[in-house]
Amino acid sequence: MDEDEDRRLRVIAPDISQISIGLLRKVVGLYPEERIPEEALACADEVLEKYGTDGLRLLVMSLAGWAAVEIERDAQATGRTHEALLDDIDLTRLEAHPDG
C-alpha cells in the first residue's frame, strides 16, 4: 500500500467501521437466514456508491477482522481449533450449496 492509498483509506475507515457494525446489527439473529445475503449486498451497494472501491475494500477488511476475532474467541471458549471451526463453516456452505 502506498502513502496516497493509505491516506485515502484512513480518512474513510471510521465510517466503514461504523457501517460494518451496523450491518452486523442487522444480520445477527435475522430470520429467515436467507435475508442475510440480501442485507449484505444492499450494504455493499451503498458503500460502493458512496465510497467507491476503497470503501468496499475497507468493508471486507473490517468484516474479515471481526470474523477472525470471533472465530478465535469461539475456538478458545470451546477448546476447539480454528481449523475445526472453519471446517464446520465450510460444511455449512457445502450443505447450503451442494452443487458447488
Coordinates of C-alpha atoms in Angstrom, one line a residue:
M1 CA 0.0 0.0 0.0
D2 CA 1.4 3.4 -1.0
E3 CA 1.1 6.6 1.1
D4 CA -1.7 8.0 -1.0
E5 CA -3.7 4.9 -0.7
D6 CA -3.1 4.6 3.0
R7 CA -4.2 8.2 3.5
R8 CA -7.4 7.7 1.4
L9 CA -8.3 4.6 3.4
R10 CA -7.6 6.2 6.8
V11 CA -10.0 9.0 6.0
I12 CA -13.0 6.7 5.4
A13 CA -12.0 3.9 7.8
P14 CA -14.1 5.2 10.8
D15 CA -17.2 5.5 8.5
I16 CA -16.7 2.0 7.1
S17 CA -16.1 0.5 10.6
Q18 CA -19.4 2.0 11.7
I19 CA -21.2 0.7 8.6
S20 CA -19.7 -2.8 9.3
I21 CA -21.1 -2.8 12.8
G22 CA -24.4 -1.6 11.6
L23 CA -24.6 -4.4 9.1
L24 CA -23.8 -6.9 11.8
R25 CA -26.5 -5.5 14.0
K26 CA -29.0 -6.0 11.1
V27 CA -28.0 -9.6 10.2
V28 CA -27.2 -11.2 13.6
G29 CA -30.3 -13.1 14.5
L30 CA -32.1 -12.2 11.3
Y31 CA -34.8 -14.6 10.2
P32 CA -35.1 -16.2 7.8
E33 CA -31.3 -16.5 7.4
E34 CA -31.7 -16.2 3.6
R35 CA -32.2 -12.4 4.2
I36 CA -28.6 -12.1 5.4
P37 CA -27.0 -12.0 1.9
E38 CA -29.7 -9.5 0.8
E39 CA -28.7 -7.2 3.6
A40 CA -25.0 -7.7 2.9
L41 CA -25.5 -6.9 -0.8
A42 CA -27.5 -3.8 0.0
C43 CA -24.8 -2.6 2.3
A44 CA -22.1 -3.3 -0.3
D45 CA -24.0 -1.4 -2.9
E46 CA -24.4 1.6 -0.6
V47 CA -20.7 1.5 0.3
L48 CA -19.7 1.2 -3.4
E49 CA -21.9 4.1 -4.3
K50 CA -20.7 6.4 -1.5
Y51 CA -17.1 5.4 -1.1
G52 CA -16.1 3.5 -4.2
T53 CA -13.9 0.5 -4.4
D54 CA -11.8 1.8 -1.5
G55 CA -14.9 1.6 0.7
L56 CA -15.6 -1.9 -0.4
R57 CA -12.0 -2.9 0.3
L58 CA -12.3 -1.5 3.8
L59 CA -15.7 -3.2 4.4
V60 CA -14.1 -6.5 3.5
M61 CA -11.1 -5.8 5.8
S62 CA -13.4 -4.8 8.6
L63 CA -15.7 -7.8 8.4
A64 CA -12.8 -10.2 8.0
G65 CA -11.2 -8.7 11.1
W66 CA -14.4 -9.2 13.1
A67 CA -14.9 -12.7 11.8
A68 CA -11.3 -13.7 12.7
V69 CA -11.6 -12.3 16.2
E70 CA -14.9 -14.1 16.8
I71 CA -13.6 -17.4 15.4
E72 CA -10.6 -17.1 17.7
R73 CA -12.9 -16.4 20.7
D74 CA -15.2 -19.3 19.9
A75 CA -12.2 -21.6 19.5
Q76 CA -10.8 -20.6 22.8
A77 CA -14.2 -20.8 24.6
T78 CA -15.0 -24.3 23.2
G79 CA -11.5 -25.7 23.2
R80 CA -11.6 -26.4 19.5
T81 CA -9.1 -25.5 16.9
H82 CA -9.5 -22.7 14.4
E83 CA -9.4 -25.3 11.7
A84 CA -12.2 -27.3 13.3
L85 CA -14.4 -24.2 13.4
L86 CA -13.6 -23.3 9.8
D87 CA -14.3 -26.8 8.7
D88 CA -17.8 -26.5 10.3
I89 CA -18.3 -23.3 8.4
D90 CA -17.2 -24.9 5.2
L91 CA -19.5 -27.9 5.8
T92 CA -22.4 -25.5 6.3
R93 CA -21.5 -23.9 3.0
L94 CA -21.5 -27.3 1.3
E95 CA -24.8 -28.2 2.8
A96 CA -26.3 -24.9 1.6
H97 CA -24.9 -25.2 -1.9
P98 CA -24.4 -28.9 -2.6
D99 CA -23.9 -28.4 -6.3
G100 CA -20.9 -26.1 -5.8

